[in-house]
PDB file of C-alpha atoms in Angstrom:
ATOM      1  CA  MET A   1      49.334 130.286 129.432  1.00  0.00           C
ATOM      2  CA  PRO A   2      51.212 133.422 128.341  1.00  0.00           C
ATOM      3  CA  GLY A   3      54.489 133.021 126.465  1.00  0.00           C
ATOM      4  CA  LEU A   4      53.828 129.547 125.065  1.00  0.00           C
ATOM      5  CA  GLY A   5      52.947 130.786 121.593  1.00  0.00           C
ATOM      6  CA  SER A   6      50.385 129.242 119.275  1.00  0.00           C
ATOM      7  CA  ALA A   7      49.191 125.653 119.101  1.00  0.00           C
ATOM      8  CA  GLY A   8      48.518 124.022 115.740  1.00  0.00           C
ATOM      9  CA  GLY A   9      48.980 127.347 113.974  1.00  0.00           C
ATOM     10  CA  LYS A  10      46.071 128.917 115.862  1.00  0.00           C
ATOM     11  CA  LYS A  11      46.302 132.088 117.897  1.00  0.00           C
ATOM     12  CA  PRO A  12      46.156 131.210 121.599  1.00  0.00           C
ATOM     13  CA  PRO A  13      43.121 132.493 123.499  1.00  0.00           C
ATOM     14  CA  ALA A  14      43.435 135.467 125.807  1.00  0.00           C
ATOM     15  CA  SER A  15      44.907 134.445 129.132  1.00  0.00           C
ATOM     16  CA  HIS A  16      45.651 135.862 132.536  1.00  0.00           C
ATOM     17  CA  SER A  17      48.348 134.889 135.014  1.00  0.00           C
ATOM     18  CA  LEU A  18      47.979 135.157 138.765  1.00  0.00           C
ATOM     19  CA  ALA A  19      50.682 134.018 141.179  1.00  0.00           C
ATOM     20  CA  VAL A  20      49.292 132.631 144.427  1.00  0.00           C
ATOM     21  CA  ASP A  21      50.891 131.083 147.514  1.00  0.00           C
ATOM     22  CA  LEU A  22      48.854 127.917 148.096  1.00  0.00           C
ATOM     23  CA  ALA A  23      50.041 127.771 151.698  1.00  0.00           C
ATOM     24  CA  ASP A  24      48.007 130.888 152.519  1.00  0.00           C
ATOM     25  CA  SER A  25      44.295 130.011 152.351  1.00  0.00           C
ATOM     26  CA  ARG A  26      43.248 133.621 152.967  1.00  0.00           C
ATOM     27  CA  LEU A  27      45.228 134.977 150.029  1.00  0.00           C
ATOM     28  CA  LEU A  28      44.152 132.080 147.807  1.00  0.00           C
ATOM     29  CA  THR A  29      40.500 132.796 148.586  1.00  0.00           C
ATOM     30  CA  ALA A  30      41.014 136.506 147.871  1.00  0.00           C
ATOM     31  CA  ALA A  31      42.713 135.703 144.557  1.00  0.00           C
ATOM     32  CA  LEU A  32      39.838 133.473 143.479  1.00  0.00           C
ATOM     33  CA  GLU A  33      37.316 136.143 144.427  1.00  0.00           C
ATOM     34  CA  SER A  34      39.234 138.739 142.421  1.00  0.00           C
ATOM     35  CA  LEU A  35      39.131 136.373 139.462  1.00  0.00           C
ATOM     36  CA  ARG A  36      35.357 136.038 139.782  1.00  0.00           C
ATOM     37  CA  GLU A  37      34.844 139.775 140.234  1.00  0.00           C
ATOM     38  CA  SER A  38      36.961 140.511 137.158  1.00  0.00           C
ATOM     39  CA  GLY A  39      34.229 139.071 134.975  1.00  0.00           C
ATOM     40  CA  ALA A  40      36.222 135.995 133.999  1.00  0.00           C
ATOM     41  CA  LYS A  41      33.980 132.975 133.519  1.00  0.00           C
ATOM     42  CA  PRO A  42      36.022 129.787 133.911  1.00  0.00           C
ATOM     43  CA  THR A  43      34.258 126.490 133.331  1.00  0.00           C
ATOM     44  CA  ALA A  44      36.719 124.208 135.095  1.00  0.00           C
ATOM     45  CA  ILE A  45      39.611 123.964 137.531  1.00  0.00           C
ATOM     46  CA  VAL A  46      42.504 121.627 136.741  1.00  0.00           C
ATOM     47  CA  HIS A  47      44.467 121.469 139.968  1.00  0.00           C
ATOM     48  CA  CYS A  48      48.044 120.366 139.165  1.00  0.00           C
ATOM     49  CA  ALA A  49      49.963 122.159 141.911  1.00  0.00           C
ATOM     50  CA  ALA A  50      51.265 120.322 144.967  1.00  0.00           C
ATOM     51  CA  MET A  51      54.092 119.921 147.424  1.00  0.00           C
ATOM     52  CA  PRO A  52      55.245 116.596 145.970  1.00  0.00           C
ATOM     53  CA  ASP A  53      58.606 115.767 147.539  1.00  0.00           C
ATOM     54  CA  LEU A  54      58.158 112.956 150.080  1.00  0.00           C
ATOM     55  CA  THR A  55      61.086 113.964 152.265  1.00  0.00           C
ATOM     56  CA  THR A  56      60.112 117.633 152.384  1.00  0.00           C
ATOM     57  CA  CYS A  57      56.534 116.705 153.277  1.00  0.00           C
ATOM     58  CA  GLN A  58      57.764 114.533 156.156  1.00  0.00           C
ATOM     59  CA  GLU A  59      59.964 117.344 157.439  1.00  0.00           C
ATOM     60  CA  GLN A  60      57.390 120.128 156.987  1.00  0.00           C
ATOM     61  CA  LEU A  61      54.111 118.478 157.927  1.00  0.00           C
ATOM     62  CA  ASP A  62      52.152 121.680 158.522  1.00  0.00           C
ATOM     63  CA  LEU A  63      53.194 123.179 155.191  1.00  0.00           C
ATOM     64  CA  ALA A  64      52.305 119.948 153.374  1.00  0.00           C
ATOM     65  CA  ARG A  65      48.837 120.019 154.911  1.00  0.00           C
ATOM     66  CA  LYS A  66      48.304 123.637 153.917  1.00  0.00           C
ATOM     67  CA  VAL A  67      49.386 123.103 150.302  1.00  0.00           C
ATOM     68  CA  ASN A  68      48.077 119.617 149.511  1.00  0.00           C
ATOM     69  CA  ASP A  69      44.976 119.498 151.709  1.00  0.00           C
ATOM     70  CA  GLN A  70      43.694 122.946 152.689  1.00  0.00           C
ATOM     71  CA  ALA A  71      44.387 124.684 149.361  1.00  0.00           C
ATOM     72  CA  THR A  72      42.570 121.895 147.536  1.00  0.00           C
ATOM     73  CA  GLY A  73      39.626 122.478 149.865  1.00  0.00           C
ATOM     74  CA  VAL A  74      39.575 126.188 148.988  1.00  0.00           C
ATOM     75  CA  LEU A  75      39.629 125.396 145.256  1.00  0.00           C
ATOM     76  CA  ALA A  76      36.914 122.749 145.618  1.00  0.00           C
ATOM     77  CA  SER A  77      34.740 125.191 147.550  1.00  0.00           C
ATOM     78  CA  PHE A  78      35.179 127.789 144.790  1.00  0.00           C
ATOM     79  CA  ALA A  79      34.283 125.164 142.189  1.00  0.00           C
ATOM     80  CA  GLN A  80      31.156 124.178 144.093  1.00  0.00           C
ATOM     81  CA  ILE A  81      29.939 127.750 144.598  1.00  0.00           C
ATOM     82  CA  ASN A  82      30.488 128.569 140.916  1.00  0.00           C
ATOM     83  CA  ASN A  83      29.317 125.205 139.515  1.00  0.00           C
ATOM     84  CA  LEU A  84      32.690 124.380 137.940  1.00  0.00           C
ATOM     85  CA  ARG A  85      34.164 121.098 136.804  1.00  0.00           C
ATOM     86  CA  MET A  86      37.266 120.199 138.847  1.00  0.00           C
ATOM     87  CA  ILE A  87      40.031 117.739 138.033  1.00  0.00           C
ATOM     88  CA  TYR A  88      42.533 117.130 140.806  1.00  0.00           C
ATOM     89  CA  LEU A  89      45.837 115.438 140.047  1.00  0.00           C
ATOM     90  CA  SER A  90      46.439 112.989 142.871  1.00  0.00           C
ATOM     91  CA  THR A  91      48.959 110.172 143.256  1.00  0.00           C
ATOM     92  CA  ASP A  92      49.457 106.417 143.367  1.00  0.00           C
ATOM     93  CA  THR A  93      51.126 106.861 146.762  1.00  0.00           C
ATOM     94  CA  VAL A  94      47.722 106.998 148.432  1.00  0.00           C
ATOM     95  CA  PHE A  95      48.318 103.211 148.580  1.00  0.00           C
ATOM     96  CA  ASP A  96      50.849 101.572 150.894  1.00  0.00           C
ATOM     97  CA  GLY A  97      52.142  98.947 148.458  1.00  0.00           C
ATOM     98  CA  SER A  98      52.302  96.311 151.189  1.00  0.00           C
ATOM     99  CA  THR A  99      49.457  94.205 149.767  1.00  0.00           C
ATOM    100  CA  PRO A 100      48.518  93.586 146.128  1.00  0.00           C
ATOM    101  CA  GLY A 101      45.632  95.485 144.631  1.00  0.00           C
ATOM    102  CA  SER A 102      42.528  93.825 143.254  1.00  0.00           C
ATOM    103  CA  GLY A 103      43.263  94.703 139.638  1.00  0.00           C
ATOM    104  CA  PRO A 104      44.948  92.504 137.004  1.00  0.00           C
ATOM    105  CA  GLY A 105      48.448  91.454 138.020  1.00  0.00           C
ATOM    106  CA  GLY A 106      47.939  92.746 141.543  1.00  0.00           C
ATOM    107  CA  LEU A 107      47.776  96.382 140.408  1.00  0.00           C
ATOM    108  CA  TYR A 108      45.550  98.795 142.310  1.00  0.00           C
ATOM    109  CA  ASP A 109      42.235  99.753 140.764  1.00  0.00           C
ATOM    110  CA  GLU A 110      39.769 102.469 141.697  1.00  0.00           C
ATOM    111  CA  SER A 111      37.795 100.226 144.056  1.00  0.00           C
ATOM    112  CA  ASP A 112      40.788  99.522 146.328  1.00  0.00           C
ATOM    113  CA  VAL A 113      40.843 101.322 149.669  1.00  0.00           C
ATOM    114  CA  PRO A 114      43.716 103.832 150.006  1.00  0.00           C
ATOM    115  CA  SER A 115      46.151 103.448 152.887  1.00  0.00           C
ATOM    116  CA  PRO A 116      48.990 105.996 152.629  1.00  0.00           C
ATOM    117  CA  VAL A 117      52.159 105.474 154.687  1.00  0.00           C
ATOM    118  CA  ASN A 118      53.705 108.931 154.296  1.00  0.00           C
ATOM    119  CA  THR A 119      52.676 112.555 154.715  1.00  0.00           C
ATOM    120  CA  TYR A 120      52.576 113.238 150.988  1.00  0.00           C
ATOM    121  CA  GLY A 121      50.145 110.392 150.307  1.00  0.00           C
ATOM    122  CA  ALA A 122      48.034 111.271 153.361  1.00  0.00           C
ATOM    123  CA  THR A 123      47.707 114.959 152.450  1.00  0.00           C
ATOM    124  CA  LYS A 124      46.916 114.174 148.809  1.00  0.00           C
ATOM    125  CA  LEU A 125      44.224 111.735 149.957  1.00  0.00           C
ATOM    126  CA  ALA A 126      42.796 114.471 152.168  1.00  0.00           C
ATOM    127  CA  GLY A 127      42.638 116.648 149.061  1.00  0.00           C
ATOM    128  CA  GLU A 128      40.699 113.922 147.257  1.00  0.00           C
ATOM    129  CA  ARG A 129      38.004 114.065 149.920  1.00  0.00           C
ATOM    130  CA  HIS A 130      37.374 117.735 149.156  1.00  0.00           C
ATOM    131  CA  VAL A 131      36.987 116.936 145.459  1.00  0.00           C
ATOM    132  CA  ALA A 132      34.639 114.035 146.216  1.00  0.00           C
ATOM    133  CA  GLY A 133      32.273 116.586 147.740  1.00  0.00           C
ATOM    134  CA  LEU A 134      31.676 118.022 144.255  1.00  0.00           C
ATOM    135  CA  GLY A 135      29.778 114.904 143.211  1.00  0.00           C
ATOM    136  CA  PRO A 136      29.631 114.333 139.428  1.00  0.00           C
ATOM    137  CA  LYS A 137      31.687 117.471 138.714  1.00  0.00           C
ATOM    138  CA  GLY A 138      34.760 116.330 140.659  1.00  0.00           C
ATOM    139  CA  THR A 139      37.474 113.901 139.550  1.00  0.00           C
ATOM    140  CA  SER A 140      40.595 112.770 141.380  1.00  0.00           C
ATOM    141  CA  LEU A 141      43.055 111.590 138.732  1.00  0.00           C
ATOM    142  CA  ARG A 142      45.659 109.398 140.420  1.00  0.00           C
ATOM    143  CA  ILE A 143      48.791 109.506 138.331  1.00  0.00           C
ATOM    144  CA  ALA A 144      51.868 107.317 138.652  1.00  0.00           C
ATOM    145  CA  LEU A 145      55.527 108.294 138.348  1.00  0.00           C
ATOM    146  CA  VAL A 146      55.657 110.995 135.636  1.00  0.00           C
ATOM    147  CA  TYR A 147      58.362 111.169 132.991  1.00  0.00           C
ATOM    148  CA  GLY A 148      58.982 113.617 130.152  1.00  0.00           C
ATOM    149  CA  ARG A 149      59.937 117.271 129.875  1.00  0.00           C
ATOM    150  CA  SER A 150      58.416 119.684 132.358  1.00  0.00           C
ATOM    151  CA  LEU A 151      57.289 123.101 131.178  1.00  0.00           C
ATOM    152  CA  ASN A 152      60.156 124.982 132.830  1.00  0.00           C
ATOM    153  CA  ALA A 153      62.798 122.706 131.351  1.00  0.00           C
ATOM    154  CA  SER A 154      61.426 122.787 127.808  1.00  0.00           C
ATOM    155  CA  GLY A 155      60.987 126.565 127.969  1.00  0.00           C
ATOM    156  CA  ALA A 156      64.426 127.398 129.339  1.00  0.00           C
ATOM    157  CA  LEU A 157      66.274 128.240 126.131  1.00  0.00           C
ATOM    158  CA  SER A 158      70.023 128.411 125.786  1.00  0.00           C
ATOM    159  CA  ALA A 159      72.219 129.214 122.815  1.00  0.00           C
ATOM    160  CA  GLY A 160      72.099 125.596 121.718  1.00  0.00           C
ATOM    161  CA  GLY A 161      68.359 125.085 122.241  1.00  0.00           C
ATOM    162  CA  PRO A 162      66.363 123.916 125.266  1.00  0.00           C
ATOM    163  CA  ALA A 163      68.501 123.794 128.393  1.00  0.00           C
ATOM    164  CA  GLU A 164      68.761 120.543 130.305  1.00  0.00           C
ATOM    165  CA  PRO A 165      67.211 120.782 133.783  1.00  0.00           C
ATOM    166  CA  SER A 166      69.521 121.062 136.749  1.00  0.00           C
ATOM    167  CA  ALA A 167      69.052 119.107 139.955  1.00  0.00           C
ATOM    168  CA  SER A 168      67.171 122.067 141.435  1.00  0.00           C
ATOM    169  CA  SER A 169      64.851 122.657 138.448  1.00  0.00           C
ATOM    170  CA  ALA A 170      64.160 119.020 137.497  1.00  0.00           C
ATOM    171  CA  ARG A 171      60.530 118.045 138.087  1.00  0.00           C
ATOM    172  CA  SER A 172      59.678 114.820 136.256  1.00  0.00           C
ATOM    173  CA  ALA A 173      61.091 111.421 137.199  1.00  0.00           C
ATOM    174  CA  SER A 174      63.231 111.273 134.058  1.00  0.00           C
ATOM    175  CA  GLU A 175      64.565 114.811 134.562  1.00  0.00           C
ATOM    176  CA  LYS A 176      65.509 114.063 138.169  1.00  0.00           C
ATOM    177  CA  LEU A 177      67.272 110.851 137.149  1.00  0.00           C
ATOM    178  CA  LEU A 178      69.207 112.549 134.356  1.00  0.00           C
ATOM    179  CA  ALA A 179      70.170 115.452 136.627  1.00  0.00           C
ATOM    180  CA  ALA A 180      71.378 113.036 139.315  1.00  0.00           C
ATOM    181  CA  ALA A 181      73.360 111.042 136.745  1.00  0.00           C
ATOM    182  CA  ARG A 182      75.033 114.185 135.405  1.00  0.00           C
ATOM    183  CA  ALA A 183      75.894 115.280 138.938  1.00  0.00           C
ATOM    184  CA  ALA A 184      77.447 111.875 139.654  1.00  0.00           C
ATOM    185  CA  VAL A 185      79.510 111.996 136.449  1.00  0.00           C
ATOM    186  CA  LYS A 186      80.736 115.471 137.355  1.00  0.00           C
ATOM    187  CA  ALA A 187      81.618 114.358 140.883  1.00  0.00           C
ATOM    188  CA  ARG A 188      83.523 111.327 139.612  1.00  0.00           C
ATOM    189  CA  ALA A 189      85.418 113.539 137.184  1.00  0.00           C
ATOM    190  CA  GLY A 190      86.370 115.640 140.193  1.00  0.00           C
ATOM    191  CA  GLY A 191      87.855 112.628 141.969  1.00  0.00           C
ATOM    192  CA  ASP A 192      84.870 111.320 143.938  1.00  0.00           C
ATOM    193  CA  THR A 193      85.067 107.683 142.829  1.00  0.00           C
ATOM    194  CA  ALA A 194      82.149 106.702 145.094  1.00  0.00           C
ATOM    195  CA  ALA A 195      79.654 109.035 143.415  1.00  0.00           C
ATOM    196  CA  HIS A 196      76.721 107.209 141.864  1.00  0.00           C
ATOM    197  CA  VAL A 197      72.933 107.366 141.471  1.00  0.00           C
ATOM    198  CA  LYS A 198      70.924 105.588 144.160  1.00  0.00           C
ATOM    199  CA  LEU A 199      67.669 103.947 143.059  1.00  0.00           C
ATOM    200  CA  PHE A 200      65.106 101.628 144.657  1.00  0.00           C
ATOM    201  CA  SER A 201      64.873  98.014 143.528  1.00  0.00           C
ATOM    202  CA  ASP A 202      61.891  97.197 145.781  1.00  0.00           C
ATOM    203  CA  GLU A 203      59.521 100.016 144.753  1.00  0.00           C
ATOM    204  CA  TYR A 204      57.397  99.265 141.696  1.00  0.00           C
ATOM    205  CA  ARG A 205      55.505 101.897 139.727  1.00  0.00           C
ATOM    206  CA  THR A 206      53.843 102.266 136.325  1.00  0.00           C
ATOM    207  CA  PRO A 207      55.582 105.362 134.875  1.00  0.00           C
ATOM    208  CA  VAL A 208      53.367 107.555 132.706  1.00  0.00           C
ATOM    209  CA  CYS A 209      54.309 110.136 130.078  1.00  0.00           C
ATOM    210  CA  VAL A 210      53.301 113.723 130.833  1.00  0.00           C
ATOM    211  CA  ALA A 211      51.782 114.054 127.341  1.00  0.00           C
ATOM    212  CA  ASP A 212      49.412 111.172 128.076  1.00  0.00           C
ATOM    213  CA  ILE A 213      48.329 112.900 131.284  1.00  0.00           C
ATOM    214  CA  CYS A 214      47.526 116.058 129.309  1.00  0.00           C
ATOM    215  CA  THR A 215      45.446 114.030 126.864  1.00  0.00           C
ATOM    216  CA  ALA A 216      43.563 112.337 129.689  1.00  0.00           C
ATOM    217  CA  VAL A 217      42.815 115.651 131.398  1.00  0.00           C
ATOM    218  CA  SER A 218      41.517 117.099 128.115  1.00  0.00           C
ATOM    219  CA  GLU A 219      39.147 114.161 127.705  1.00  0.00           C
ATOM    220  CA  LEU A 220      38.031 114.260 131.332  1.00  0.00           C
ATOM    221  CA  LEU A 221      37.027 117.913 130.963  1.00  0.00           C
ATOM    222  CA  THR A 222      34.229 116.793 128.645  1.00  0.00           C
ATOM    223  CA  MET A 223      33.024 114.074 131.026  1.00  0.00           C
ATOM    224  CA  SER A 224      31.254 113.839 134.373  1.00  0.00           C
ATOM    225  CA  ASN A 225      30.544 111.151 136.969  1.00  0.00           C
ATOM    226  CA  VAL A 226      34.163 109.968 137.070  1.00  0.00           C
ATOM    227  CA  PRO A 227      34.945 110.313 140.789  1.00  0.00           C
ATOM    228  CA  VAL A 228      38.337 108.573 140.713  1.00  0.00           C
ATOM    229  CA  LEU A 229      40.525 107.415 137.841  1.00  0.00           C
ATOM    230  CA  HIS A 230      43.915 105.697 137.829  1.00  0.00           C
ATOM    231  CA  LEU A 231      46.354 106.685 135.098  1.00  0.00           C
ATOM    232  CA  GLY A 232      49.592 104.758 134.727  1.00  0.00           C
ATOM    233  CA  GLY A 233      51.823 103.733 131.870  1.00  0.00           C
ATOM    234  CA  PRO A 234      51.869 100.283 130.230  1.00  0.00           C
ATOM    235  CA  GLU A 235      54.787  98.842 132.227  1.00  0.00           C
ATOM    236  CA  ARG A 236      55.204  97.856 135.872  1.00  0.00           C
ATOM    237  CA  VAL A 237      58.869  98.437 136.696  1.00  0.00           C
ATOM    238  CA  SER A 238      61.037  99.112 139.714  1.00  0.00           C
ATOM    239  CA  ARG A 239      62.677 102.514 140.097  1.00  0.00           C
ATOM    240  CA  PHE A 240      65.999 100.830 139.340  1.00  0.00           C
ATOM    241  CA  GLU A 241      64.636  99.286 136.130  1.00  0.00           C
TER     242      GLU A 241
END
């Protein structure tokens, strides 16, 4: 990824950036073909992009389908044609949460049958089905609530160092919470005594650090025959907790 500098003192490998609108399958296909025709020889696709906001997905159903479902199908098709490994970051919200899973402590494990209750979960599950068609080369990595610094936040430098993410730029769970808390403090300072952060006490997740996800993806790239994998953190907590 250009602009990130070196890792571990080593010069980063040559890289190429290509901006693509995932909602346009035709342009995405053309972009992938241009990549292939350029002589580039990728060995894997790690598909991290999505339309992740639950409310936006409910309000823009067609767009959510295009981004989370159809674009994943285009990428999976490219992977299959070119014999590539593909890792697809999915979500724990493919489950409805209404009944306990079969894993320890009632947590969901990979053998449990998904049953999404919102558009985001349904479209991400549809994406999983495309990846399943790759057989041993495809993996759907279901991640839980992600915390940590996102790339944009850690790269946005100010005079005093990395800038804190705003409400509009925040991506991880912890960034969104901090941004909302700062906004509430600012509103209260402006006289809005009712301003506060609203959180769920009846939604339980297993928050996972973004660095651990990166490590897992790196390890999965060297493996095969892992159709679905759940990746959560060590604690089951409510959003409020």
